[in-house]
């Protein structure tokens, strides 16, 4: 059979509500044209994030019932720890309430002012947690990563030449660790190859610099390796994931992505001394080391989710579904970050709406239009999120790219939902020349995109 189907049937349903165009117009006006301020009830298809939005399986819900809530050394912790150890292979496994808690613990113990931490591209919470210690978070993706139209099988790779130059320039003593984010979220959910990870490790090892993986979407990354990298077609995604982690000294993980749960995370390391310090800090802010800010039932659901996410049928459906969306909208003339990523499709609003200047937020205008047209909620990653107006000169500094991210929750939407998305996006594309820009009426001093209010020009 050629048709790729959802490899599950549906046991529990959650209704979604159609709204009329008039209702959506009023909702947009009330929310100041900011989709973060629209009630989820008023959204038909919610693509704001793939984080914490997965549908759990019957086995995960059964695990919730089995959860052992003993404060110390619960049975659920050992199931969680053994599953993580089996796949990730690190010596120490420390549960945290989500990814950023693992980041905060790791970076507060390893980074300080004057240090530089390289990554293919730091995700915003990673960057913020590194910068909070006074260290510099440096992005060194391969040059292709910054060009939306360029196709590359491993567009998430790190620029290893830039890594070598960094070590020569600042010295290994100022690089307490290096990171690699799989898949590279900020770069379009693009994968990183085994060859790249191996080379990074070879560069770092003689200097004694540890390599940590930001592992949120490790299963999607392993699937891309299986499909695209020479020598991996006959390996299971689990074997590939195990090999990837074998080159690393630890990882941070938001279980809200590829552990198919609604909350959770963990931190791993092979360093005994660091693990001891991490556990001390964990007790201070997250909880006892066998639960770390989670309930026993959460640990059960994570363990089960980590097993399910590595199933070949699941990953085939997952990546095919994202690719289908990407290919069908590009076939209809919509420019996207090429090639389609694992968890999301990024529409290039700068290319789609060249008549809207950056200071009128073309990607936000497009996200608003998708909601107005069809009740779809996406997120702007452009000048509303990253642009700045200089308070002295009044000069506007645009973001390098103007993107709309359509992040696909795992196991939540079906093929007909994706067909609906394609139709809506193509409909908006047909009348793109009539779409108008937006202007700000309110902005907070930092992270303005969450609370900003806008109005149509
Ligand atoms: C997302 F607007 N991602 O993509 P936590 N590393 C990586 C992530 O993608 C990530 C985290 C670490 C989110 C959620 C999100 O301002 C925002 O469990 C590669 O969320 O702490 C999260 O994991 C952090 C969206 C987070 C945001 C912060 O949608």
Coordinates of C-alpha atoms and ligand atoms in Angstrom, one line a residue:
X1 CA 0.0 0.0 0.0
X2 CA 1.2 3.5 -0.9
X3 CA -1.2 5.4 1.4
X4 CA 0.4 6.4 4.7
X5 CA -2.3 6.4 7.4
X6 CA -2.4 7.5 11.0
X7 CA -1.2 4.4 12.8
X8 CA -3.8 4.6 15.6
X9 CA -7.6 4.7 16.0
X10 CA -9.3 7.2 18.2
X11 CA -10.7 6.3 21.6
X12 CA -11.4 9.7 23.0
X13 CA -12.5 12.8 21.1
X14 CA -12.3 16.5 21.9
X15 CA -14.7 18.7 20.0
X16 CA -13.4 21.7 18.1
X17 CA -15.6 24.6 17.4
X18 CA -16.3 26.3 14.1
X19 CA -16.7 30.1 14.3
X20 CA -18.1 32.4 11.7
X21 CA -15.9 35.0 9.9
X22 CA -17.8 37.8 11.8
X23 CA -17.1 36.1 15.1
X24 CA -13.4 35.8 14.3
X25 CA -13.2 39.4 13.2
X26 CA -14.6 40.5 16.6
X27 CA -12.2 38.1 18.4
X28 CA -9.2 39.4 16.5
X29 CA -10.1 43.0 17.4
X30 CA -10.6 42.2 21.0
X31 CA -7.3 40.3 21.2
X32 CA -5.4 43.3 19.6
X33 CA -4.6 41.1 16.6
X34 CA -2.3 39.0 18.9
X35 CA -3.1 35.3 18.6
X36 CA -1.5 34.6 22.0
X37 CA -4.5 36.5 23.4
X38 CA -7.2 34.4 21.6
X39 CA -9.0 31.9 23.7
X40 CA -8.2 28.3 22.7
X41 CA -11.9 27.6 22.5
X42 CA -12.2 30.1 19.6
X43 CA -9.4 28.3 17.6
X44 CA -10.4 25.5 15.2
X45 CA -6.9 24.1 14.4
X46 CA -4.2 25.1 16.9
X47 CA -0.7 25.1 15.5
X48 CA 0.8 27.5 18.1
X49 CA 3.2 24.8 19.3
X50 CA 4.0 21.1 19.2
X51 CA 5.1 21.3 22.8
X52 CA 2.9 19.7 25.5
X53 CA 0.1 19.3 22.9
X54 CA 0.5 15.6 22.1
X55 CA -2.4 13.1 22.4
X56 CA -1.4 10.4 24.9
X57 CA -2.1 6.7 24.1
X58 CA -4.2 4.3 26.0
X59 CA -1.0 2.8 27.4
X60 CA 0.2 6.2 28.6
X61 CA -3.2 6.8 30.4
X62 CA -2.9 3.3 31.9
X63 CA 0.5 4.4 33.1
X64 CA -1.0 7.4 34.7
X65 CA -3.2 5.1 36.8
X66 CA -0.2 2.9 37.6
X67 CA 1.9 5.9 38.7
X68 CA 3.6 5.3 42.1
X69 CA 3.4 8.6 44.1
X70 CA 5.9 7.6 46.8
X71 CA 7.9 10.7 47.7
X72 CA 11.3 8.9 47.5
X73 CA 12.5 6.0 45.2
X74 CA 9.1 5.4 43.6
X75 CA 8.6 2.5 41.2
X76 CA 7.7 4.9 38.5
X77 CA 11.1 6.6 38.8
X78 CA 12.9 3.4 38.1
X79 CA 10.8 2.6 35.0
X80 CA 11.4 6.2 33.8
X81 CA 15.2 6.0 34.5
X82 CA 15.6 2.6 32.9
X83 CA 13.8 3.6 29.7
X84 CA 15.8 6.8 29.4
X85 CA 19.1 4.9 30.1
X86 CA 18.2 2.3 27.5
X87 CA 17.7 5.0 24.7
X88 CA 20.0 7.8 25.8
X89 CA 22.7 5.8 27.5
X90 CA 23.9 8.4 30.0
X91 CA 25.1 7.5 33.5
X92 CA 22.9 9.9 35.4
X93 CA 19.2 10.7 34.7
X94 CA 17.6 13.6 36.5
X95 CA 13.9 14.4 36.1
X96 CA 12.8 18.0 35.8
X97 CA 9.4 19.7 35.3
X98 CA 10.2 20.7 31.7
X99 CA 13.1 21.4 29.4
X100 CA 14.0 24.9 30.7
X101 CA 14.4 23.6 34.2
X102 CA 17.0 21.2 33.0
X103 CA 18.7 24.0 31.1
X104 CA 18.7 26.3 34.1
X105 CA 20.3 23.6 36.4
X106 CA 22.9 22.7 33.8
X107 CA 24.0 26.2 32.8
X108 CA 23.9 27.7 36.3
X109 CA 26.5 25.1 37.3
X110 CA 28.7 25.2 34.2
X111 CA 28.6 28.7 32.7
X112 CA 29.8 32.1 33.8
X113 CA 30.5 35.6 32.5
X114 CA 33.1 35.5 29.7
X115 CA 32.2 32.0 28.6
X116 CA 30.9 31.2 25.1
X117 CA 28.5 28.3 24.4
X118 CA 28.2 27.3 20.7
X119 CA 25.1 25.6 19.3
X120 CA 23.7 25.1 15.8
X121 CA 20.9 27.5 16.9
X122 CA 20.0 28.1 20.5
X123 CA 16.3 27.9 21.2
X124 CA 15.0 31.0 23.0
X125 CA 14.8 29.4 26.5
X126 CA 18.3 27.9 26.1
X127 CA 19.7 31.3 25.0
X128 CA 17.9 33.1 27.9
X129 CA 19.2 30.6 30.5
X130 CA 22.8 30.9 29.2
X131 CA 22.7 34.7 29.0
X132 CA 21.3 34.7 32.6
X133 CA 24.6 33.3 33.8
X134 CA 26.5 36.1 31.9
X135 CA 27.8 33.8 29.3
X136 CA 27.4 34.2 25.5
X137 CA 25.1 31.9 23.5
X138 CA 26.6 31.7 20.0
X139 CA 24.7 30.3 17.0
X140 CA 26.9 28.6 14.3
X141 CA 24.6 26.8 11.9
X142 CA 25.9 25.9 8.4
X143 CA 25.4 28.8 6.0
X144 CA 22.6 27.0 4.2
X145 CA 20.5 27.2 7.4
X146 CA 20.0 30.9 7.0
X147 CA 18.6 30.7 3.4
X148 CA 14.9 29.6 3.4
X149 CA 14.8 28.6 -0.2
X150 CA 17.9 26.3 -0.1
X151 CA 17.3 22.6 0.1
X152 CA 19.8 20.5 2.2
X153 CA 19.2 17.1 3.7
X154 CA 20.8 18.1 7.1
X155 CA 20.1 21.8 7.2
X156 CA 20.3 21.6 11.0
X157 CA 24.1 20.8 11.0
X158 CA 26.6 22.9 12.9
X159 CA 29.3 24.8 11.0
X160 CA 32.3 22.8 12.2
X161 CA 34.8 25.2 10.6
X162 CA 33.2 28.0 12.7
X163 CA 33.5 25.7 15.8
X164 CA 37.2 25.2 15.2
X165 CA 37.7 28.9 14.7
X166 CA 35.8 29.7 17.9
X167 CA 38.1 27.4 19.9
X168 CA 41.2 29.0 18.4
X169 CA 39.8 32.5 19.0
X170 CA 38.5 32.3 22.6
X171 CA 40.4 29.2 23.9
X172 CA 38.9 26.0 25.2
X173 CA 38.9 27.3 28.8
X174 CA 36.2 29.8 27.9
X175 CA 33.9 27.1 26.4
X176 CA 32.6 25.0 29.3
X177 CA 30.4 23.0 26.9
X178 CA 29.0 22.9 23.4
X179 CA 25.4 22.1 22.5
X180 CA 23.7 20.6 19.5
X181 CA 19.9 21.0 19.1
X182 CA 18.1 18.1 17.4
X183 CA 16.2 18.8 15.3
X184 CA 17.1 22.5 15.0
X185 CA 13.8 24.1 16.0
X186 CA 14.8 27.7 15.3
X187 CA 16.1 26.7 11.9
X188 CA 12.9 25.1 10.7
X189 CA 12.9 21.7 12.5
X190 CA 15.8 20.6 10.4
X191 CA 17.8 17.5 11.2
X192 CA 21.5 17.1 12.2
X193 CA 23.5 14.2 10.7
X194 CA 25.4 11.6 12.6
X195 CA 28.5 12.6 10.6
X196 CA 28.1 16.2 11.8
X197 CA 27.7 15.1 15.5
X198 CA 30.7 12.8 15.2
X199 CA 32.9 15.5 13.8
X200 CA 31.8 18.0 16.5
X201 CA 32.8 15.4 19.1
X202 CA 36.2 14.9 17.4
X203 CA 36.8 18.6 17.4
X204 CA 35.8 19.0 21.1
X205 CA 37.4 15.9 22.6
X206 CA 41.1 16.9 22.5
X207 CA 40.2 20.1 24.3
X208 CA 38.2 18.3 26.9
X209 CA 35.0 20.3 26.0
X210 CA 31.9 18.2 26.7
X211 CA 29.1 18.0 24.1
X212 CA 25.4 18.2 25.3
X213 CA 22.4 17.5 23.1
X214 CA 19.2 19.5 23.3
X215 CA 17.3 16.4 22.6
X216 CA 13.6 17.6 22.4
X217 CA 12.9 16.1 18.9
X218 CA 15.5 13.3 19.0
X219 CA 13.2 10.7 17.5
X220 CA 12.3 12.8 14.5
X221 CA 16.0 13.6 14.0
X222 CA 16.8 9.8 14.1
X223 CA 14.1 9.1 11.5
X224 CA 15.6 11.7 9.1
X225 CA 19.0 10.1 9.5
X226 CA 17.5 6.7 8.7
X227 CA 15.9 8.1 5.6
X228 CA 18.7 10.4 4.4
X229 CA 22.1 9.5 5.7
X230 CA 24.3 6.9 3.9
X231 CA 24.7 3.7 5.9
X232 CA 21.6 4.1 8.2
X233 CA 18.8 2.8 6.1
X234 CA 18.9 -0.6 7.7
X235 CA 19.2 0.6 11.3
X236 CA 16.3 1.1 13.6
X237 CA 15.5 4.6 14.8
X238 CA 16.3 3.5 18.3
X239 CA 19.7 2.2 17.3
X240 CA 20.3 5.5 15.5
X241 CA 19.2 7.5 18.5
X242 CA 21.6 5.4 20.7
X243 CA 24.5 6.1 18.4
X244 CA 23.8 9.9 18.4
X245 CA 23.8 10.0 22.2
X246 CA 26.9 7.8 22.3
X247 CA 28.9 10.8 21.0
X248 CA 27.6 13.1 23.8
X249 CA 28.4 13.7 27.4
X250 CA 24.9 14.6 28.4
X251 CA 21.6 16.1 27.3
X252 CA 18.7 18.3 28.2
X253 CA 15.2 17.2 27.2
X254 CA 11.8 18.7 27.1
X255 CA 9.6 15.6 27.3
X256 CA 6.7 17.8 26.0
X257 CA 7.9 17.1 22.4
X258 CA 9.3 13.6 21.6
X259 CA 8.2 11.9 24.8
X260 CA 4.6 12.5 23.8
X261 CA 3.4 14.0 27.1
X262 CA 1.9 17.2 28.3
X263 CA 4.5 18.1 30.9
X264 CA 8.0 16.9 31.9
X265 CA 11.7 16.9 31.1
X266 CA 15.0 15.6 32.2
X267 CA 18.7 16.3 32.4
X268 CA 21.4 13.6 31.8
X269 CA 25.1 13.6 32.3
X270 CA 28.1 11.2 32.4
X271 CA 29.9 13.5 34.9
X272 CA 29.6 12.1 38.5
X273 CA 30.6 15.3 40.2
X274 CA 28.3 17.5 38.1
X275 CA 25.4 15.1 38.6
X276 CA 25.9 15.4 42.4
X277 CA 25.8 19.2 42.1
X278 CA 22.8 19.0 39.8
X279 CA 20.9 16.9 42.2
X280 CA 21.6 19.3 45.1
X281 CA 20.2 22.2 43.0
X282 CA 17.3 20.0 41.9
X283 CA 16.3 19.4 45.6
X284 CA 16.4 23.2 46.1
X285 CA 14.0 24.1 43.3
X286 CA 12.4 21.1 41.6
X287 CA 12.1 18.3 44.1
X288 CA 13.7 15.1 45.4
X289 CA 15.9 13.5 42.7
X290 CA 13.5 10.6 42.0
X291 CA 10.7 12.9 41.0
X292 CA 12.2 16.3 40.2
X293 CA 9.0 18.4 39.9
X294 CA 6.9 15.7 38.4
X295 CA 4.3 13.3 39.7
X296 CA 5.0 9.5 39.5
X297 CA 2.2 9.3 36.9
X298 CA 4.1 11.8 34.7
X299 CA 7.2 9.6 34.9
X300 CA 5.2 6.6 33.8
X301 CA 3.7 8.5 30.8
X302 CA 7.1 9.7 29.7
X303 CA 8.6 6.2 29.9
X304 CA 5.8 4.9 27.8
X305 CA 5.9 7.8 25.4
X306 CA 9.6 7.4 24.8
X307 CA 9.0 3.8 23.6
X308 CA 6.1 4.8 21.4
X309 CA 7.8 7.7 19.7
X310 CA 10.5 5.4 18.3
X311 CA 8.0 3.2 16.5
X312 CA 8.7 3.2 12.8
X313 CA 5.0 3.5 11.7
X314 CA 4.5 6.4 14.0
X315 CA 7.5 8.3 12.7
X316 CA 6.7 7.5 9.1
X317 CA 3.2 9.0 9.6
X318 CA 4.5 11.9 11.6
X319 CA 7.0 13.1 9.1
X320 CA 4.8 12.3 6.1
X321 CA 2.0 14.4 7.5
X322 CA 4.3 17.5 8.0
X323 CA 5.9 16.9 4.5
X324 CA 2.4 16.6 2.9
X325 CA 1.4 20.0 4.3
X326 CA 4.7 21.6 3.1
X327 CA 4.6 20.0 -0.4
X328 CA 1.0 20.9 -1.1
X329 CA 1.3 24.5 -0.1
X330 CA 4.6 24.9 -2.1
X331 CA 2.9 23.3 -5.1
X332 CA 0.3 26.1 -4.8
X333 CA 3.0 28.7 -4.8
X334 CA 3.5 29.4 -1.1
X335 CA 7.2 29.9 -0.2
X336 CA 8.3 27.9 2.8
X337 CA 11.6 27.2 4.6
X338 CA 12.9 24.3 2.5
X339 CA 12.8 21.3 2.9
X340 CA 9.8 20.6 5.2
X341 CA 11.0 20.0 8.7
X342 CA 10.0 17.4 11.3
X343 CA 7.6 19.2 13.6
X344 CA 6.6 22.3 11.7
X345 CA 6.3 24.1 8.4
X346 CA 7.6 27.7 8.3
X347 CA 6.0 30.0 5.7
X348 CA 8.4 32.6 4.4
X349 CA 6.1 35.7 4.8
X350 CA 8.8 38.1 3.5
X351 CA 8.7 36.3 0.1
X352 CA 4.9 35.8 0.2
X353 CA 4.0 39.4 1.1
X354 CA 6.8 41.6 -0.3
X355 CA 4.5 44.6 -0.3
X356 CA 4.4 44.7 3.5
X357 CA 7.6 46.2 5.0
X358 CA 9.1 44.6 8.1
X359 CA 8.0 47.4 10.4
X360 CA 4.4 46.5 9.5
X361 CA 5.0 42.8 10.6
X362 CA 4.3 40.8 7.4
X363 CA 4.4 37.4 9.3
X364 CA 2.0 38.6 12.0
X365 CA -0.3 39.9 9.2
X366 CA -0.2 36.5 7.6
X367 CA -0.9 34.7 10.9
X368 CA -3.8 37.0 11.5
X369 CA -5.1 36.3 8.0
X370 CA -5.0 32.5 8.5
X371 CA -7.1 32.9 11.7
X372 CA -9.5 35.3 9.9
X373 CA -9.9 32.9 7.0
X374 CA -10.2 29.6 8.7
X375 CA -9.7 29.7 12.5
X376 CA -6.1 28.5 12.3
X377 CA -3.7 29.6 15.0
X378 CA 0.0 29.8 14.0
X379 CA 2.9 31.8 15.5
X380 CA 4.8 34.7 14.1
X381 CA 8.6 34.3 14.2
X382 CA 9.7 37.6 12.7
X383 CA 9.9 41.3 13.5
X384 CA 7.2 41.3 16.2
X385 CA 9.1 38.6 18.1
X386 CA 12.7 39.8 17.4
X387 CA 12.5 43.3 15.8
X388 CA 13.4 46.3 17.9
X389 CA 12.9 50.1 17.7
X390 CA 16.0 52.0 18.9
X391 CA 14.7 54.2 21.8
X392 CA 17.1 57.0 20.9
X393 CA 17.1 57.2 17.1
X394 CA 13.6 55.7 16.6
X395 CA 15.2 53.5 14.0
X396 CA 13.5 50.1 13.3
X397 CA 15.7 47.0 13.3
X398 CA 14.0 44.1 11.5
X399 CA 14.4 40.4 12.2
X400 CA 16.5 38.5 9.7
X401 CA 13.6 36.5 8.6
X402 CA 9.8 36.9 8.6
X403 CA 8.3 33.5 9.3
X404 CA 5.0 32.0 10.3
X405 CA 5.4 28.7 12.1
X406 CA 2.7 26.0 11.7
X407 CA 3.8 23.6 14.4
X408 CA 2.0 20.2 14.3
X409 CA 0.9 18.6 17.6
X410 CA 1.7 14.9 17.7
X411 CA -1.2 12.4 17.0
X412 CA -3.8 15.2 17.4
X413 CA -4.9 16.1 13.9
X414 CA -5.9 13.8 11.0
X415 CA -5.3 13.9 7.2
X416 CA -8.6 15.8 6.6
X417 CA -7.4 18.5 9.1
X418 CA -4.2 18.8 7.1
X419 CA -6.2 19.1 3.8
X420 CA -8.3 21.8 5.5
X421 CA -5.0 23.7 6.3
X422 CA -3.8 23.4 2.8
X423 CA -7.0 24.7 1.4
X424 CA -7.1 27.7 3.8
X425 CA -3.4 28.6 3.2
X426 CA -3.9 28.5 -0.6
X427 CA -7.0 30.6 -0.3
X428 CA -5.1 33.2 1.6
X429 CA -2.3 33.0 -0.9
X430 CA -4.7 33.8 -3.8
X431 CA -5.5 37.2 -2.3
X432 CA -2.1 37.9 -0.7
X433 CA -1.8 41.2 -2.5
X434 CA -4.8 42.6 -0.6
X435 CA -3.4 41.7 2.8
X436 CA -2.4 44.8 4.8
X437 CA 0.2 45.3 7.4
X438 CA -0.2 45.9 11.2
X439 CA 1.0 48.6 13.6
X440 CA 1.7 48.3 17.3
X441 CA -0.5 50.1 19.8
X442 CA 1.0 48.5 22.9
X443 CA 4.3 46.7 23.6
X444 CA 5.9 45.4 26.8
X445 CA 9.6 46.2 27.5
X446 CA 10.7 42.6 26.8
X447 CA 9.2 39.5 25.1
X448 CA 6.7 41.8 23.6
X449 CA 5.1 39.3 21.2
X450 CA 3.3 37.6 24.1
X451 CA 1.3 40.6 25.1
X452 CA 1.5 43.1 22.3
X453 CA -1.6 44.8 20.9
X454 CA -1.8 45.8 17.2
X455 CA -4.2 47.3 14.7
X456 CA -4.6 47.0 10.9
X457 CA -2.9 49.7 8.9
Ligands
LIG1 C1 8.2 25.4 21.1 F1 7.2 30.4 22.3 N1 10.0 24.7 22.5 O1 9.0 25.1 20.1 P1 10.3 23.6 27.6 N2 14.7 23.4 23.5 C2 14.0 23.4 22.3 C3 12.7 23.7 22.3 O2 12.0 23.7 21.2 C4 12.0 24.1 23.6 C5 12.8 24.0 24.8 C6 14.1 23.7 24.7 C7 8.7 25.2 22.4 C8 7.9 25.7 23.6 C9 8.1 27.1 23.8 O3 8.8 31.2 24.3 C10 8.6 29.9 24.1 O4 9.8 22.2 28.0 C11 14.7 23.1 21.1 O5 9.2 24.4 26.9 O6 10.9 24.4 28.8 C12 10.7 24.4 23.6 O7 11.4 23.3 26.6 C13 12.2 24.4 26.1 C14 7.5 28.1 22.9 C15 8.9 27.6 24.8 C16 7.8 29.5 23.1 C17 9.1 29.0 24.9 O8 7.0 25.8 20.9

